Amino acid sequence: MLVLGMMSGTSADGIDVALARISGAPPNLNVKLLGHTSVKFPPALRKEILRIAEQHAITAGAVSQLNFRVGELFAGAAMSACRKFRIASKKIALIGSHGQTIFHQGKCVTFLGRPTASTLQIGEPAIIAARTGISTIGDFRPADIALGGQGAPLVPYADYLLYRHPKLGRVSLNLGGIANITVLPAAAKPQQVFAFDTGPANMLIDALVAHFTRGRQRFDENARLASQGRSLPALLDDLLRDPYLKLVPPKSTGREYYGHAYLKKLFTLGRRHRAKPNDLIRAATIFTALSVVDALNRFVLRKTKIHQLIVSGGGARNPLILAQLSAALPGIEVLPSSRLGIPEDAKEAFAFALLAYETYHQRPANLPSATGARGPAILGKISYAPPR
Ligand SMILES: Nc1ncnc2c1ncn2[C@@H]1O[C@H](COP(=O)(O)OP(=O)(O)O)[C@@H](O)[C@H]1O
Ligand SMILES: [Mg+2]
């Protein structure tokens, strides 16, 4: 079966698309990534997504309109992927579309007097199905929340299928806007997989770069700016006192915490330590790497022998992050995911192709050990393609 997976993460930089050929059923699932591509969001739309993801005011009408507009963009991304891969859309059996998260509250909080958890991904699947003629599964997270889980992370199911190894302990690290890890002990059973968000990945770096370049640059390509900064160990020590790092997993975070409010905190710390712009970008970059190392030391390496750290997401292209990880994790091989056949930018989109395939076959694809759900859930909702 040919399946397209689509994903846009917390960076809201654009839509990643992966084409996969999948057959069989776990534990004998055969998956092959056939191609991947990425489509940028128009700047005005990205700005609006970031604004509402920071929980600024928006009307229900605007949310509804945005949901359909983002659906059109995802549909366009699917069609341009088909052109790029030179494949007729009618040969593709299924799309799995994660959509764009604009709100995620995985843990219950009091809302109108009652404990409530919820999540909202936009990018209307009915639009995608209608425009592409391909049945589309979206809204993967609510089914897990409905069973008391946090609705995240969902990629660990794919990590388990793709990376589990009989002899090697592995950690899969995705560096999107936020950094998250999936821990796969050697010869792991599904119940032994655990996963959580370690803290920021590119979110702080991107925000600093956009600020200091007045929006001319969106991110620190190949760590060029960070490499020109000085190291300020005292500033780094202050950053590493971040209370999020000490929270015991399962835990997840996002723009609500590492967004604008955190940026203000960075500026305050920067002034206190007399940091120049590039010094601050460097500190945020090293902090990103060391917050992952801190999570591994605190919650993983004491109990589990790890041989390899497999890195994906846009942050895997940041040489300073990778160098810091390698230096701080002696005895662990740090590998970009492309070394195992999955390009860094394709990994999460590929995962949603896999999750859609499982849903299509009515099989659960959450890992309760990762999300905290009471049990297995069949994820997502299906929007059928119009009859031909
Ligand atoms: N060459 C590069 N050098 C440094 N950082 C990069 C590079 N390419 C991508 N990135 C970072 O990766 C981010 C996008 O990563 P991505 O995995 O798409 O995150 P998300 O899942 O949150 O959308 C960009 O915003 C940027 O910070
Ligand atoms: Mg992205």
Short mmCIF file of C-alpha atoms and ligand atoms in Angstrom, two decimals:
data_model
loop_
_atom_site.label_atom_id
_atom_site.label_comp_id
_atom_site.label_asym_id
_atom_site.label_seq_id
_atom_site.Cartn_x
_atom_site.Cartn_y
_atom_site.Cartn_z
CA MET A 1 0.00 0.00 0.00
CA LEU A 2 1.31 3.47 -0.86
CA VAL A 3 0.73 5.96 1.94
CA LEU A 4 1.56 9.66 2.20
CA GLY A 5 2.37 11.02 5.64
CA MET A 6 2.21 14.76 6.36
CA MET A 7 3.37 16.72 9.35
CA SER A 8 3.91 20.25 10.53
CA GLY A 9 5.49 20.62 13.94
CA THR A 10 5.73 23.35 16.55
CA SER A 11 8.23 25.31 14.43
CA ALA A 12 5.38 25.83 11.93
CA ASP A 13 8.03 26.25 9.24
CA GLY A 14 6.13 24.18 6.70
CA ILE A 15 4.65 20.83 5.79
CA ASP A 16 6.89 17.78 5.54
CA VAL A 17 5.57 15.03 3.26
CA ALA A 18 6.81 11.44 3.08
CA LEU A 19 5.76 8.71 0.66
CA ALA A 20 5.96 5.20 2.08
CA ARG A 21 5.32 1.72 0.79
CA ILE A 22 3.91 -0.38 3.62
CA SER A 23 2.77 -3.98 3.80
CA GLY A 24 2.15 -6.68 6.39
CA ALA A 25 1.28 -6.26 10.03
CA PRO A 26 3.41 -5.81 13.16
CA PRO A 27 5.70 -7.45 14.15
CA ASN A 28 6.26 -8.23 10.46
CA LEU A 29 5.52 -4.84 9.02
CA ASN A 30 7.49 -3.95 5.89
CA VAL A 31 8.05 -0.25 5.43
CA LYS A 32 10.05 1.60 2.85
CA LEU A 33 10.41 5.34 2.47
CA LEU A 34 10.14 6.15 -1.24
CA GLY A 35 10.55 9.91 -1.13
CA HIS A 36 10.10 13.05 0.89
CA THR A 37 9.64 16.73 0.32
CA SER A 38 8.74 19.87 2.20
CA VAL A 39 6.48 22.83 1.43
CA LYS A 40 6.89 26.15 3.24
CA PHE A 41 3.99 28.03 4.83
CA PRO A 42 3.28 31.51 3.42
CA PRO A 43 4.81 33.98 5.95
CA ALA A 44 1.49 35.69 6.86
CA LEU A 45 -0.11 32.34 7.64
CA ARG A 46 2.89 31.19 9.67
CA LYS A 47 2.71 34.40 11.67
CA GLU A 48 -0.96 33.81 12.46
CA ILE A 49 -0.32 30.18 13.47
CA LEU A 50 2.49 31.24 15.81
CA ARG A 51 0.31 34.00 17.25
CA ILE A 52 -2.56 31.71 18.16
CA ALA A 53 -0.22 28.88 19.27
CA GLU A 54 0.98 31.39 21.89
CA GLN A 55 -2.67 31.54 22.99
CA HIS A 56 -3.40 35.08 21.86
CA ALA A 57 -7.06 35.89 21.36
CA ILE A 58 -8.81 34.50 18.29
CA THR A 59 -12.48 34.14 17.40
CA ALA A 60 -14.13 30.77 16.76
CA GLY A 61 -14.80 32.01 13.23
CA ALA A 62 -11.10 32.64 12.59
CA VAL A 63 -10.17 29.18 13.94
CA SER A 64 -12.72 27.63 11.60
CA GLN A 65 -11.49 29.58 8.59
CA LEU A 66 -7.88 28.83 9.43
CA ASN A 67 -8.65 25.10 9.73
CA PHE A 68 -9.94 25.00 6.16
CA ARG A 69 -7.19 27.24 4.77
CA VAL A 70 -4.49 25.10 6.35
CA GLY A 71 -6.34 22.07 4.91
CA GLU A 72 -5.92 23.59 1.44
CA LEU A 73 -2.20 24.02 2.08
CA PHE A 74 -1.81 20.42 3.20
CA ALA A 75 -3.77 19.28 0.12
CA GLY A 76 -1.47 21.39 -2.07
CA ALA A 77 1.57 19.87 -0.36
CA ALA A 78 0.25 16.35 -1.07
CA MET A 79 -0.33 17.17 -4.73
CA SER A 80 3.07 18.80 -5.19
CA ALA A 81 4.65 15.74 -3.54
CA CYS A 82 2.90 13.48 -6.08
CA ARG A 83 4.27 15.62 -8.92
CA LYS A 84 7.74 15.58 -7.41
CA PHE A 85 7.67 11.79 -6.92
CA ARG A 86 6.15 11.37 -10.42
CA ILE A 87 3.33 9.27 -9.10
CA ALA A 88 -0.36 9.54 -10.00
CA SER A 89 -2.40 10.47 -6.91
CA LYS A 90 -4.85 7.64 -7.66
CA LYS A 91 -2.04 5.15 -6.96
CA ILE A 92 -1.86 6.38 -3.39
CA ALA A 93 -4.23 4.51 -1.13
CA LEU A 94 -4.16 6.67 1.95
CA ILE A 95 -2.95 9.90 3.52
CA GLY A 96 -2.07 10.28 7.20
CA SER A 97 -2.06 13.97 8.09
CA HIS A 98 -1.03 15.13 11.53
CA GLY A 99 -2.07 18.71 10.79
CA GLN A 100 -0.83 21.75 12.68
CA THR A 101 -1.20 21.79 16.45
CA ILE A 102 -2.59 25.07 17.71
CA PHE A 103 -3.40 23.90 21.23
CA HIS A 104 -2.32 20.94 23.32
CA GLN A 105 -3.23 20.37 26.96
CA GLY A 106 -2.34 16.72 27.53
CA LYS A 107 -2.68 16.77 31.32
CA CYS A 108 -6.03 17.60 32.89
CA VAL A 109 -6.46 21.13 34.20
CA THR A 110 -9.56 22.65 35.77
CA PHE A 111 -11.80 24.13 33.11
CA LEU A 112 -15.26 25.48 33.98
CA GLY A 113 -14.97 23.61 37.26
CA ARG A 114 -14.04 20.21 35.80
CA PRO A 115 -10.71 18.53 35.03
CA THR A 116 -10.28 18.68 31.25
CA ALA A 117 -7.55 17.75 28.77
CA SER A 118 -7.78 18.49 25.08
CA THR A 119 -5.85 18.95 21.87
CA LEU A 120 -6.51 20.66 18.55
CA GLN A 121 -4.78 20.07 15.23
CA ILE A 122 -5.96 22.08 12.25
CA GLY A 123 -5.72 21.35 8.49
CA GLU A 124 -9.17 19.95 7.65
CA PRO A 125 -8.80 16.32 6.41
CA ALA A 126 -12.07 16.55 4.39
CA ILE A 127 -10.45 19.23 2.26
CA ILE A 128 -7.34 17.08 1.76
CA ALA A 129 -9.47 14.07 0.75
CA ALA A 130 -11.60 16.13 -1.65
CA ARG A 131 -8.69 17.89 -3.35
CA THR A 132 -6.42 14.85 -3.67
CA GLY A 133 -9.06 12.14 -4.17
CA ILE A 134 -7.22 10.17 -1.47
CA SER A 135 -8.93 9.09 1.76
CA THR A 136 -7.28 10.93 4.61
CA ILE A 137 -6.85 10.08 8.26
CA GLY A 138 -6.28 13.01 10.60
CA ASP A 139 -6.89 13.95 14.25
CA PHE A 140 -4.65 11.25 15.66
CA ARG A 141 -4.33 12.59 19.18
CA PRO A 142 -7.86 12.78 20.67
CA ALA A 143 -8.44 9.00 20.87
CA ASP A 144 -5.47 8.67 23.22
CA ILE A 145 -6.60 11.59 25.39
CA ALA A 146 -10.06 10.01 25.56
CA LEU A 147 -8.40 7.04 27.29
CA GLY A 148 -6.69 9.26 29.85
CA GLY A 149 -3.43 9.59 27.91
CA GLN A 150 -1.64 12.83 27.09
CA GLY A 151 -2.29 12.37 23.35
CA ALA A 152 1.46 12.63 22.87
CA PRO A 153 3.99 11.52 21.97
CA LEU A 154 2.70 9.29 19.14
CA VAL A 155 5.91 8.89 17.13
CA PRO A 156 7.31 6.31 19.61
CA TYR A 157 5.16 3.64 17.97
CA ALA A 158 7.02 4.28 14.71
CA ASP A 159 10.34 4.52 16.54
CA TYR A 160 9.64 1.12 18.03
CA LEU A 161 8.92 -0.45 14.65
CA LEU A 162 11.81 1.28 12.88
CA TYR A 163 14.62 1.31 15.44
CA ARG A 164 14.11 -1.48 17.98
CA HIS A 165 17.26 -3.59 18.05
CA PRO A 166 17.90 -7.04 19.59
CA LYS A 167 21.30 -6.08 21.09
CA LEU A 168 21.60 -2.29 21.04
CA GLY A 169 19.90 0.12 23.40
CA ARG A 170 18.80 3.12 21.37
CA VAL A 171 17.35 6.54 21.96
CA SER A 172 15.57 8.30 19.12
CA LEU A 173 15.83 12.09 19.48
CA ASN A 174 13.73 14.45 17.37
CA LEU A 175 14.84 18.07 17.33
CA GLY A 176 11.83 20.02 16.05
CA GLY A 177 10.65 23.16 17.84
CA ILE A 178 10.69 21.03 20.99
CA ALA A 179 13.08 18.12 21.64
CA ASN A 180 11.66 14.71 22.42
CA ILE A 181 13.16 11.30 23.00
CA THR A 182 11.98 7.73 22.65
CA VAL A 183 13.94 5.24 24.74
CA LEU A 184 14.22 1.76 23.22
CA PRO A 185 16.11 -0.63 25.51
CA ALA A 186 17.81 -3.55 23.69
CA ALA A 187 15.21 -6.15 22.68
CA ALA A 188 12.48 -3.91 24.08
CA LYS A 189 8.88 -5.01 24.35
CA PRO A 190 6.30 -2.31 23.56
CA GLN A 191 5.57 -1.84 27.29
CA GLN A 192 9.26 -1.02 27.92
CA VAL A 193 9.36 1.91 25.51
CA PHE A 194 9.18 5.28 27.16
CA ALA A 195 9.25 8.74 25.75
CA PHE A 196 8.98 12.38 26.74
CA ASP A 197 9.81 15.96 25.75
CA THR A 198 13.23 16.92 27.11
CA GLY A 199 12.81 20.67 26.59
CA PRO A 200 13.46 23.15 23.79
CA ALA A 201 15.04 22.26 20.45
CA ASN A 202 15.00 24.93 17.72
CA MET A 203 12.26 27.06 19.26
CA LEU A 204 14.51 29.33 21.34
CA ILE A 205 17.23 29.56 18.69
CA ASP A 206 14.69 30.45 15.96
CA ALA A 207 13.04 33.09 18.14
CA LEU A 208 16.38 34.74 19.00
CA VAL A 209 17.54 34.72 15.37
CA ALA A 210 14.26 36.17 14.10
CA HIS A 211 14.47 38.87 16.79
CA PHE A 212 18.10 39.89 16.25
CA THR A 213 17.87 39.86 12.45
CA ARG A 214 14.49 41.67 12.57
CA GLY A 215 12.90 38.76 10.76
CA ARG A 216 15.42 38.64 7.91
CA GLN A 217 16.55 35.20 9.05
CA ARG A 218 14.22 32.60 10.50
CA PHE A 219 16.83 30.20 11.87
CA ASP A 220 20.57 29.85 12.45
CA GLU A 221 21.57 27.94 9.34
CA ASN A 222 24.40 25.51 10.13
CA ALA A 223 24.92 27.31 13.48
CA ARG A 224 26.69 30.16 11.69
CA LEU A 225 25.67 32.84 14.23
CA ALA A 226 26.14 30.63 17.29
CA SER A 227 29.65 29.79 16.09
CA GLN A 228 30.52 33.49 16.14
CA GLY A 229 29.32 33.89 19.73
CA ARG A 230 31.35 33.53 22.92
CA SER A 231 30.65 30.79 25.45
CA LEU A 232 29.35 32.20 28.71
CA PRO A 233 29.39 29.34 31.24
CA ALA A 234 27.63 31.31 33.99
CA LEU A 235 24.74 32.10 31.61
CA LEU A 236 24.54 28.44 30.67
CA ASP A 237 24.43 27.44 34.35
CA ASP A 238 21.48 29.79 34.85
CA LEU A 239 19.69 28.28 31.85
CA LEU A 240 20.25 24.76 33.11
CA ARG A 241 18.36 25.67 36.30
CA ASP A 242 15.16 25.57 34.23
CA PRO A 243 12.56 23.80 36.44
CA TYR A 244 11.12 21.91 33.44
CA LEU A 245 14.29 19.80 33.28
CA LYS A 246 13.68 18.46 36.80
CA LEU A 247 10.05 17.44 36.21
CA VAL A 248 9.71 13.66 36.28
CA PRO A 249 8.45 12.12 32.99
CA PRO A 250 5.96 11.55 31.42
CA LYS A 251 6.00 15.24 30.52
CA SER A 252 5.44 17.35 27.47
CA THR A 253 5.92 20.99 26.67
CA GLY A 254 5.50 23.47 23.84
CA ARG A 255 5.16 27.08 22.80
CA GLU A 256 3.01 27.75 25.89
CA TYR A 257 6.22 27.46 27.96
CA TYR A 258 9.17 27.92 25.57
CA GLY A 259 7.47 30.66 23.54
CA HIS A 260 7.41 34.41 24.02
CA ALA A 261 7.54 34.40 27.83
CA TYR A 262 10.72 32.32 27.79
CA LEU A 263 12.28 34.64 25.22
CA LYS A 264 11.81 37.52 27.66
CA LYS A 265 13.56 35.45 30.31
CA LEU A 266 16.47 34.88 27.87
CA PHE A 267 16.79 38.62 27.27
CA THR A 268 16.87 39.29 31.02
CA LEU A 269 19.57 36.65 31.54
CA GLY A 270 21.45 37.97 28.52
CA ARG A 271 21.57 41.49 30.01
CA ARG A 272 22.67 40.14 33.39
CA HIS A 273 25.60 38.28 31.78
CA ARG A 274 26.36 41.01 29.24
CA ALA A 275 25.74 38.68 26.35
CA LYS A 276 25.89 39.98 22.78
CA PRO A 277 23.24 38.67 20.35
CA ASN A 278 25.44 35.86 19.01
CA ASP A 279 26.51 34.93 22.56
CA LEU A 280 22.86 34.46 23.44
CA ILE A 281 22.20 32.39 20.30
CA ARG A 282 25.20 30.25 21.17
CA ALA A 283 23.96 29.81 24.75
CA ALA A 284 20.49 28.79 23.55
CA THR A 285 22.04 26.28 21.15
CA ILE A 286 24.27 24.71 23.77
CA PHE A 287 21.43 24.77 26.31
CA THR A 288 19.30 22.83 23.82
CA ALA A 289 21.92 20.08 23.53
CA LEU A 290 22.66 20.01 27.27
CA SER A 291 18.97 19.85 28.21
CA VAL A 292 18.78 16.60 26.22
CA VAL A 293 21.93 15.32 27.93
CA ASP A 294 20.47 16.31 31.32
CA ALA A 295 17.29 14.32 30.59
CA LEU A 296 19.31 11.28 29.56
CA ASN A 297 21.50 11.43 32.68
CA ARG A 298 18.61 12.09 35.03
CA PHE A 299 15.95 9.71 33.71
CA VAL A 300 17.46 7.18 31.29
CA LEU A 301 21.11 6.18 31.57
CA ARG A 302 20.97 5.08 35.20
CA LYS A 303 18.47 2.35 34.38
CA THR A 304 19.06 1.58 30.72
CA LYS A 305 22.21 0.85 28.71
CA ILE A 306 22.18 3.03 25.60
CA HIS A 307 24.55 2.48 22.66
CA GLN A 308 23.19 4.86 20.04
CA LEU A 309 21.42 8.21 19.91
CA ILE A 310 19.59 8.59 16.57
CA VAL A 311 18.88 12.23 15.76
CA SER A 312 16.18 13.55 13.42
CA GLY A 313 14.28 16.80 12.81
CA GLY A 314 15.64 20.10 11.50
CA GLY A 315 17.95 20.43 14.52
CA ALA A 316 19.91 17.40 13.31
CA ARG A 317 21.31 19.83 10.72
CA ASN A 318 22.75 22.06 13.44
CA PRO A 319 26.43 21.06 13.73
CA LEU A 320 26.90 22.77 17.11
CA ILE A 321 24.04 20.80 18.68
CA LEU A 322 25.40 17.51 17.33
CA ALA A 323 28.96 18.29 18.45
CA GLN A 324 27.74 19.17 21.96
CA LEU A 325 25.71 15.95 22.19
CA SER A 326 28.67 13.81 21.12
CA ALA A 327 31.03 15.55 23.51
CA ALA A 328 28.70 15.27 26.49
CA LEU A 329 27.71 11.63 25.92
CA PRO A 330 30.90 9.56 25.96
CA GLY A 331 30.31 5.94 24.99
CA ILE A 332 27.16 6.75 23.02
CA GLU A 333 27.29 6.94 19.24
CA VAL A 334 25.41 10.01 17.99
CA LEU A 335 23.98 9.35 14.51
CA PRO A 336 21.80 11.43 12.20
CA SER A 337 18.77 9.30 11.27
CA SER A 338 19.81 9.30 7.60
CA ARG A 339 22.59 6.90 8.63
CA LEU A 340 19.79 4.39 9.32
CA GLY A 341 18.02 5.20 6.06
CA ILE A 342 15.53 7.82 7.24
CA PRO A 343 16.34 11.39 6.21
CA GLU A 344 16.25 13.81 9.16
CA ASP A 345 13.41 15.89 7.67
CA ALA A 346 11.26 12.90 6.70
CA LYS A 347 11.14 11.03 9.97
CA GLU A 348 7.97 12.45 11.57
CA ALA A 349 5.97 12.59 8.31
CA PHE A 350 7.02 8.98 7.69
CA ALA A 351 5.74 8.11 11.18
CA PHE A 352 2.29 9.51 10.38
CA ALA A 353 2.12 7.42 7.19
CA LEU A 354 2.75 4.41 9.41
CA LEU A 355 0.18 5.47 12.01
CA ALA A 356 -2.44 5.99 9.27
CA TYR A 357 -1.70 2.53 7.87
CA GLU A 358 -2.29 1.01 11.30
CA THR A 359 -5.56 2.92 11.78
CA TYR A 360 -6.73 1.88 8.31
CA HIS A 361 -6.28 -1.74 9.45
CA GLN A 362 -8.07 -0.97 12.71
CA ARG A 363 -5.02 -1.58 14.84
CA PRO A 364 -4.05 0.55 17.85
CA ALA A 365 -0.91 2.65 17.50
CA ASN A 366 -0.55 4.54 20.75
CA LEU A 367 1.97 3.21 23.25
CA PRO A 368 0.29 3.54 26.66
CA SER A 369 3.74 3.45 28.29
CA ALA A 370 4.58 6.63 26.36
CA THR A 371 1.28 8.54 26.55
CA GLY A 372 -0.10 7.32 29.88
CA ALA A 373 -3.35 6.09 28.31
CA ARG A 374 -5.36 3.38 30.11
CA GLY A 375 -4.98 1.11 27.11
CA PRO A 376 -4.55 0.77 23.38
CA ALA A 377 -6.39 3.20 21.10
CA ILE A 378 -7.07 3.14 17.38
CA LEU A 379 -6.00 6.64 16.44
CA GLY A 380 -7.57 9.18 14.16
CA LYS A 381 -10.65 9.91 12.12
CA ILE A 382 -11.15 9.12 8.48
CA SER A 383 -12.33 11.50 5.75
CA TYR A 384 -13.18 9.45 2.68
CA ALA A 385 -12.29 10.56 -0.81
CA PRO A 386 -15.37 11.47 -2.88
CA PRO A 387 -16.60 8.46 -4.92
CA ARG A 388 -14.99 8.34 -8.38
N1 LIG B 1 20.74 23.74 8.20
C1 LIG B 1 20.21 23.99 9.39
N2 LIG B 1 20.98 24.51 10.39
C2 LIG B 1 20.45 24.77 11.60
N3 LIG B 1 19.16 24.58 11.93
C3 LIG B 1 18.35 24.06 10.98
C4 LIG B 1 18.82 23.73 9.68
N4 LIG B 1 17.76 23.23 8.97
C5 LIG B 1 16.69 23.27 9.79
N5 LIG B 1 17.03 23.77 11.00
C6 LIG B 1 16.14 23.98 12.14
O1 LIG B 1 15.09 23.05 12.12
C7 LIG B 1 13.82 23.71 12.34
C8 LIG B 1 12.71 22.93 11.69
O2 LIG B 1 12.74 21.62 12.18
P1 LIG B 1 11.48 20.66 12.08
O3 LIG B 1 11.99 19.29 12.31
O4 LIG B 1 10.74 20.96 10.82
O5 LIG B 1 10.64 21.15 13.33
P2 LIG B 1 9.07 21.05 13.57
O6 LIG B 1 8.76 19.60 13.63
O7 LIG B 1 8.88 21.76 14.86
O8 LIG B 1 8.42 21.75 12.41
C9 LIG B 1 14.03 25.09 11.74
O9 LIG B 1 13.13 26.02 12.30
C10 LIG B 1 15.49 25.37 12.10
O10 LIG B 1 15.58 25.91 13.39
MG MG B 2 8.78 21.57 10.47
#
